[in-house]
Every structure is written in structure tokens, then in C-alpha cells.
Coordinates of C-alpha atoms in Angstrom, one line a residue:
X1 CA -57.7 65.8 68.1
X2 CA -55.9 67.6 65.3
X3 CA -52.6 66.6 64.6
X4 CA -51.3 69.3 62.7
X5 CA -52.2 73.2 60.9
X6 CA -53.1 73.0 57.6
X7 CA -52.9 76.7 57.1
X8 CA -50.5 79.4 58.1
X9 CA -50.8 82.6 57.8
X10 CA -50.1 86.3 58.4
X11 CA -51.2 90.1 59.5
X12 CA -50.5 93.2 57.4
X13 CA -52.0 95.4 59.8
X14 CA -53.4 99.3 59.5
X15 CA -51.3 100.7 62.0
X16 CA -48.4 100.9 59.4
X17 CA -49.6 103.3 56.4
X18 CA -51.1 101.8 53.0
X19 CA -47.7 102.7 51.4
X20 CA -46.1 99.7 52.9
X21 CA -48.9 97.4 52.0
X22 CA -47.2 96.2 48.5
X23 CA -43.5 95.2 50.2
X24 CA -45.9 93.4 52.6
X25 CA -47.7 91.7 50.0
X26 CA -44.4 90.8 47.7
X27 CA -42.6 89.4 50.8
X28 CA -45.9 87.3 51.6
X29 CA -46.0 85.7 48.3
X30 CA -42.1 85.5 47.7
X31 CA -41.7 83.8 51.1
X32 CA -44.0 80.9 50.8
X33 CA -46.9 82.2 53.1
X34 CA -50.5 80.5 52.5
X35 CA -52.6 83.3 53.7
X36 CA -52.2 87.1 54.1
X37 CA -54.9 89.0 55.7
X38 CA -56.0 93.0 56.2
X39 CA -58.2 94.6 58.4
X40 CA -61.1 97.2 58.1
X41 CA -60.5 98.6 61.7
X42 CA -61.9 102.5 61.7
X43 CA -60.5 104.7 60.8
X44 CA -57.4 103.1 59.3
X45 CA -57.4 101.6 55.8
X46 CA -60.2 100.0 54.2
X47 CA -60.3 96.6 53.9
X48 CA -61.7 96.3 50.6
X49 CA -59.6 98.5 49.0
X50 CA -56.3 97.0 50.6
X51 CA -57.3 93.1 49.8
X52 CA -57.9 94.2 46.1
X53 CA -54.5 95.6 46.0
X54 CA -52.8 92.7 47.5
X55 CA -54.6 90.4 45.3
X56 CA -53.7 91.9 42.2
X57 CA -50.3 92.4 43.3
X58 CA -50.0 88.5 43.6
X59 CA -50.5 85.2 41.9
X60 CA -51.2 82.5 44.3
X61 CA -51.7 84.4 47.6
X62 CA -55.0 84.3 49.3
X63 CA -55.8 87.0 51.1
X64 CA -58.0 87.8 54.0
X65 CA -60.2 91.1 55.3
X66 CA -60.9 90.3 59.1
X67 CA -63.1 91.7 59.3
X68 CA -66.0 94.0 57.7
X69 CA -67.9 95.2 60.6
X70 CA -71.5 95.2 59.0
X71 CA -73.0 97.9 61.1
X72 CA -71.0 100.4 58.9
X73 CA -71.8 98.6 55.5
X74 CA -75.0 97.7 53.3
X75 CA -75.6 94.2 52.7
X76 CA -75.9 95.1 48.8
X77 CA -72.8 97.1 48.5
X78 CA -70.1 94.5 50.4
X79 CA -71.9 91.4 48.5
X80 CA -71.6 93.6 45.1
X81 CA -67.9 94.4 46.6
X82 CA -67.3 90.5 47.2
X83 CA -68.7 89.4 43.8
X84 CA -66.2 91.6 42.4
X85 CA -63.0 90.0 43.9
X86 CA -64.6 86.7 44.4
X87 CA -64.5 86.6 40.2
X88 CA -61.5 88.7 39.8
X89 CA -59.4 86.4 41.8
X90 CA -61.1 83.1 41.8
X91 CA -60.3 80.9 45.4
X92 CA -58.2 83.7 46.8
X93 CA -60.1 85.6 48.6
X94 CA -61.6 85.4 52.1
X95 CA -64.0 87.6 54.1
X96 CA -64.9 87.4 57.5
X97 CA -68.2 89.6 58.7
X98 CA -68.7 91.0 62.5
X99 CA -70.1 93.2 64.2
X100 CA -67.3 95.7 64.6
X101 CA -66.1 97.5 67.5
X102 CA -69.3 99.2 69.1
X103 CA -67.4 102.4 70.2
X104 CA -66.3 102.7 67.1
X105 CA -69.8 102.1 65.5
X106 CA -71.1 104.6 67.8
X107 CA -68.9 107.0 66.6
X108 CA -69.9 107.3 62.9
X109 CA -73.9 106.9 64.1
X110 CA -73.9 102.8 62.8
X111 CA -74.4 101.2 66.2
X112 CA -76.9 98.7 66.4
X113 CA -79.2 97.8 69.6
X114 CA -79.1 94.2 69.0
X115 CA -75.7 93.0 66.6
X116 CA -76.7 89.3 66.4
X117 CA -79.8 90.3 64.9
X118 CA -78.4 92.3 62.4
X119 CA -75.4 89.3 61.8
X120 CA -77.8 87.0 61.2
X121 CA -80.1 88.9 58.5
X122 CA -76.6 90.1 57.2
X123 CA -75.2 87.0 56.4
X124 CA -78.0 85.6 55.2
X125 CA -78.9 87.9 53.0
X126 CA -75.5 87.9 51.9
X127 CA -75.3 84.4 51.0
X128 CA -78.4 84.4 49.0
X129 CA -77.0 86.9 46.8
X130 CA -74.0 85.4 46.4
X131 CA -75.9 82.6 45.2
X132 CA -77.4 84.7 42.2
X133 CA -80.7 84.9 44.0
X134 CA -83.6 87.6 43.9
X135 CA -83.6 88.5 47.4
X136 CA -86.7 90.4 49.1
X137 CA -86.4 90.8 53.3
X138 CA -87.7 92.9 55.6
X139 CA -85.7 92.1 58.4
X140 CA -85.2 94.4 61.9
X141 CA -81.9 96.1 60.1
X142 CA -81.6 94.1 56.6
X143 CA -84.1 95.4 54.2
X144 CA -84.0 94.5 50.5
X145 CA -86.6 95.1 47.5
X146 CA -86.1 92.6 44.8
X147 CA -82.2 93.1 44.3
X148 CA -79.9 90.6 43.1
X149 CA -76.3 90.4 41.7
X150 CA -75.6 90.9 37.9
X151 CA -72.4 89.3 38.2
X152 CA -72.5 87.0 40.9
X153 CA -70.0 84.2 41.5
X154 CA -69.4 80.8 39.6
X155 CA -69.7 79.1 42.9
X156 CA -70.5 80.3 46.1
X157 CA -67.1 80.9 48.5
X158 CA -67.5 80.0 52.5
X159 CA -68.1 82.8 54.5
X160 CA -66.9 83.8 58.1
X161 CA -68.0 85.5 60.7
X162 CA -66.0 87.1 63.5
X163 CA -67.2 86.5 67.5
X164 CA -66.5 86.0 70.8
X165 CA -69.5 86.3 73.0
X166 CA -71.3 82.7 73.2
X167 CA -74.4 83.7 71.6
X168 CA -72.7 85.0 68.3
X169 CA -70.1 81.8 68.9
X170 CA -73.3 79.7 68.1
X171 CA -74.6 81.9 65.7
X172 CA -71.5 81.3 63.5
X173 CA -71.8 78.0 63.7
X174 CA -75.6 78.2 62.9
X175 CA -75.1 80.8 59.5
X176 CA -71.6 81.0 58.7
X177 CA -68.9 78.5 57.0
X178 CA -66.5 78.9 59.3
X179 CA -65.4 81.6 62.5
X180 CA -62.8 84.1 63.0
X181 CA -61.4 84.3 66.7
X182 CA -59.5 87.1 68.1
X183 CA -55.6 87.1 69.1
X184 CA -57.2 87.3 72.9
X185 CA -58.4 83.8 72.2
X186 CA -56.9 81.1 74.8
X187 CA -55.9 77.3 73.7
X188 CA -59.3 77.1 76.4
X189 CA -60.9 79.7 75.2
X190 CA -60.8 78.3 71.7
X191 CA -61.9 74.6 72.6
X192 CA -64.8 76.0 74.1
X193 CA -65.2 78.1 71.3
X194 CA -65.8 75.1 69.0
X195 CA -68.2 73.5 71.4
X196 CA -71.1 76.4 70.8
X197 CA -69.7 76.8 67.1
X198 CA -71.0 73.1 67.3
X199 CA -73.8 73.6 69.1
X200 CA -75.1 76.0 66.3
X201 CA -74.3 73.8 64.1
X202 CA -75.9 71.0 65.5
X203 CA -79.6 73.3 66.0
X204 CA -79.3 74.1 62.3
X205 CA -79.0 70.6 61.4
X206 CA -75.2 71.4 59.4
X207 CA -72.8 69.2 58.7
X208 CA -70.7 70.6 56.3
X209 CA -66.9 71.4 57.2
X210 CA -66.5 74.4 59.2
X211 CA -63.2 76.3 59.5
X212 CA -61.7 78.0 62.4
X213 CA -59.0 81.0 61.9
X214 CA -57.6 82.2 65.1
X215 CA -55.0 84.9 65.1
X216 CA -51.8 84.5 67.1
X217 CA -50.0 88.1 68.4
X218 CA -46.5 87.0 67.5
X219 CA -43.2 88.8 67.6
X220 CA -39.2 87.8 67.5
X221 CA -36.1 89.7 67.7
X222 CA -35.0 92.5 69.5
X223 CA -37.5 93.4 72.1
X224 CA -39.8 91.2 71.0
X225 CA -40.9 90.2 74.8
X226 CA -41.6 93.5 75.5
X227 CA -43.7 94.2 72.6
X228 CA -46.0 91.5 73.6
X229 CA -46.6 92.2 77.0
X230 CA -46.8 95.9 76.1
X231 CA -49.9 94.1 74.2
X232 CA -50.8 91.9 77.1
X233 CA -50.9 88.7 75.1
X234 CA -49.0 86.3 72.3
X235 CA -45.9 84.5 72.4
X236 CA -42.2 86.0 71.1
X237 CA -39.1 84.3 70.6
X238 CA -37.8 82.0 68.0
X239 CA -39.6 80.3 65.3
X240 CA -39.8 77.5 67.2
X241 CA -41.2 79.1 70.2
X242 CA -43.7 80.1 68.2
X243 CA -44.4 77.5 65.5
X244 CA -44.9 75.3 69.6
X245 CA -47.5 78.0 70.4
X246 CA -49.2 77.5 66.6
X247 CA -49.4 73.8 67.2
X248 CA -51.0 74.0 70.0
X249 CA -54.1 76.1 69.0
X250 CA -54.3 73.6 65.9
X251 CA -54.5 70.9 68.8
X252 CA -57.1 72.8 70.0
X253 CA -59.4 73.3 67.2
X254 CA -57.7 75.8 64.9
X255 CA -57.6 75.0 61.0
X256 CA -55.8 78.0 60.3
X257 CA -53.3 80.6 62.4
X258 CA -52.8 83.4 61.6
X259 CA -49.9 85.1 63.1
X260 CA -50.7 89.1 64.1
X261 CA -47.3 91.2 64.3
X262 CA -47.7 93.7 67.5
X263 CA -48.6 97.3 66.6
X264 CA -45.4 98.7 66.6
X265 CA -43.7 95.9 64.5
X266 CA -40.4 97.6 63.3
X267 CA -40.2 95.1 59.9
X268 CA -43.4 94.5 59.1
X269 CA -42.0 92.9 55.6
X270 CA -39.4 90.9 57.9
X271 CA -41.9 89.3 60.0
X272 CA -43.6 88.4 57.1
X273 CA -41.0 87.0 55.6
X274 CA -40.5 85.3 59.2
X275 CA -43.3 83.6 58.8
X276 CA -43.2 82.2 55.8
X277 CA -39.7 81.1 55.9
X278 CA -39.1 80.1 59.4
X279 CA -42.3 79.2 61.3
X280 CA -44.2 77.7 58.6
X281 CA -41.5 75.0 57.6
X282 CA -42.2 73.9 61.2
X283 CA -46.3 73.9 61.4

């Protein structure tokens, strides 16, 4: 059983305008905070743009996009996209690849009939690239004609895929370096989670480490019990109430935890700084 987080981390998330993004950022770095991470939900912010930002805005910060739904993206544009950032800011950035909301993907004409499939061919045609490979494949929704990367990586970076139904659990565990859970996720949930992560693993014969981020909806102050039930899950209080909750998902399974701010947040910048300065000296 683990004893302890190793990682902490935090939400900047679209429902506040890209204008606030760089206070965000500073606070994150200035405050201590291991991980920041952004999301690509439609029809928000982009996720590429605003982790380039926030990288170059920082100096030791690693920051996160969870996650790129790959229905609405080709495989050779968000590898040439990752290439970019992974040797722009070397060891500080993190993607995690999913299949995206399927209203949403419905909506812009992307939606897939079967999104394991399509995870599958994605990531690993993904990881070949990354790897400086020529890559040919004519999968079901992946199809590639002798491309590969002029400026791939030094070394190929983990990558993580998003789930929650069993099937793409296992298939995360199977392709993918490590899993990104949702804020829904239970301390249960997530310890069954890990068994069909491992069970994937275990049918594609890996035994290489496998990390598990699992967001936490957090809030504190004024009304903070209200904003969470208005958003039917997470724990508020003080940073001990919290840092409890974070120690028990790490107790569970989690390597990191990243805390998710409700959507009406007042200080998003505060509850950055929050984090950094008042839960994390705890974890």
C-alpha cells in the first residue's frame, strides 16, 4: 500500500477566460506547486496553446493538458504539436489522450463508432513517432503513409491516457505509460481502477512503472461546501481536510493528485496558491 503522494498538483481550468491563465501560472510556480495542468474541453481554450503559454511563462513548472480528445485531432498534427513542447521544455510537459466527450464530438462531426479502437491505433501510432520512427498504418481510423517527425524528441516522454469505462481502463494499462482518472473517481473506484490498468498490463506482458493521476474537486473558504455539492462531488474545508482526502487516494493507488477548483472558483490564483502553500506541505 502506498504510504504517501509523490506529486501534487493543480487545475487552471477553461471556465475562467485565457486572460487569467498567466496570474494562474505565476502563482503556480511562485507557490511551490509540482504540477499545473489545462484542459482542451470544447469549446473553451485549447489545450495546446494554453500549456505552451504556461510553460514558457515558467522555469521549473510541469505542466499538464488533460486531455486531447483524439476524435477531434490527427495523429500527425498533436505528435508534431508534442515534439514541439516536448524539446522546447525538456521533462516538463505532460499529455494525457482520450476519447473526449462524445456529445461534444458529435457536435463538430468527429464522433467515432468505436473510441477504443481509435485510442489504441492513436496511441500507438503516436508513440512510434515520438520515437523518430517511419510510420505506415492503415488502421480502422489511424491511417499514415510513410510520415515521421523531423524533429522528434531526445527521448521518448510517458504518455497517458484518460478512461473510465473498464475496457479502455485496460487498454491504458495495455498502450499507455500511465492513466488519467476523473474528479468522479472514488477511493473504490480508483483501486478497482488499478486492477484492469493491471490487468492490461499484465496481457501485454509490461512491467514498466505506470503512473496514476486522479483529479480531486477541491474547494476552501467561503462557501466552499456549497460549491462542491452544487458539483455533486469533492471535499472543501481546510487544508487539512483536504490534504486527509489527498492521502487517501494516494493510499489507494494514486501517484499524483491533482486538485480541480469548482467552476465557479472566485480566486482561481488563491486556490492555486492554496495549494501549493497549504495542502502540499501536508501530502
Amino acid at each position: 500500500m502506498k504510504q504517501g503522494v509523490t506529486t501534487l498538483g493543480a487545475v487552471f481550468r477553461p471556465q475562467a477566460p485565457p486572460e487569467r491563465l498567466r496570474g494562474v501560472v505565476r502563482a503556480a510556480e511562485e507557490s511551490g506547486l509540482d504540477q499545473l495542468w489545462v484542459w482542451e474541453d470544447c469549446f473553451f481554450e485549447s489545450g495546446i496553446a494554453t500549456a505552451a503559454a504556461a510553460l514558457a511563462w515558467t522555469e521549473r513548472l510541469k505542466v499538464g493538458v488533460g486531455l486531447l480528445p483524439v476524435p477531434l485531432r490527427n495523429v500527425a498534427l498533436t505528435t508534431m504539436e508534442a515534439a514541439t513542447l516536448y524539446r522546447l521544455f525538456p521533462d516538463r510537459a505532460l499529455l494525457a489522450l482520450g476519447h473526449g466527450v462524445q456529445d461534444w464530438m458529435g457536435q463538430v462531426g468527429a464522433r467515432v463508432d468505436s473510441p477504443v479502437t481509435l485510442l489504441r491505433e492513436y496511441v500507438t501510432a503516436m508513440r512510434a513517432l515520438l520515437a523518430g520512427k517511419r510510420v505506415t498504418t492503415d488502421g480502422r481510423y489511424v491511417k499514415l503513409r510513410d510520415v515521421a517527425l523531423d524533429w522528434p524528441p531526445a527521448t521518448v516522454p510517458p504518455l497517458i491516457a484518460g478512461a473510465t469505462g473498464p475496457r479502455s481502463l485496460k487498454l491504458c494499462g495495455e498502450v499507455a505509460d500511465g492513466t488519467l482518472l476523473t474528479a468522479a473517481t472514488t477511493v473504490d473506484m480508483l483501486r478497482q481502477a488499478r486492477q484492469l490498468i493491471d490487468q492490461g498490463r499484465a496481457a501485454a506482458g509490461r512491467t514498466d512503472d505506470h503512473q496514476v493521476i486522479v483529479y480531486l474537486a477541491a474547494a476552501t473558504g467561503e462557501g466552499a461546501a456549497e460549491r462542491v455539492a452544487a458539483d455533486n462531488e469533492g471535499v472543501a474545508g481546510t487544508a487539512e481536510d483536504i490534504a486527509a482526502a489527498v492521502r487517501q487516494l494516494a493510499e489507494a493507488g494514486a501517484d499524483t493528485v491533482v486538485l480541480q477548483p469548482t467552476s465557479d472558483e472566485p480566486d482561481p490564483e488563491g486556490f492555486v496558491r492554496f495549494v501549493g502553500q497549504e495542502v502540499r506541505p501536508l501530502i
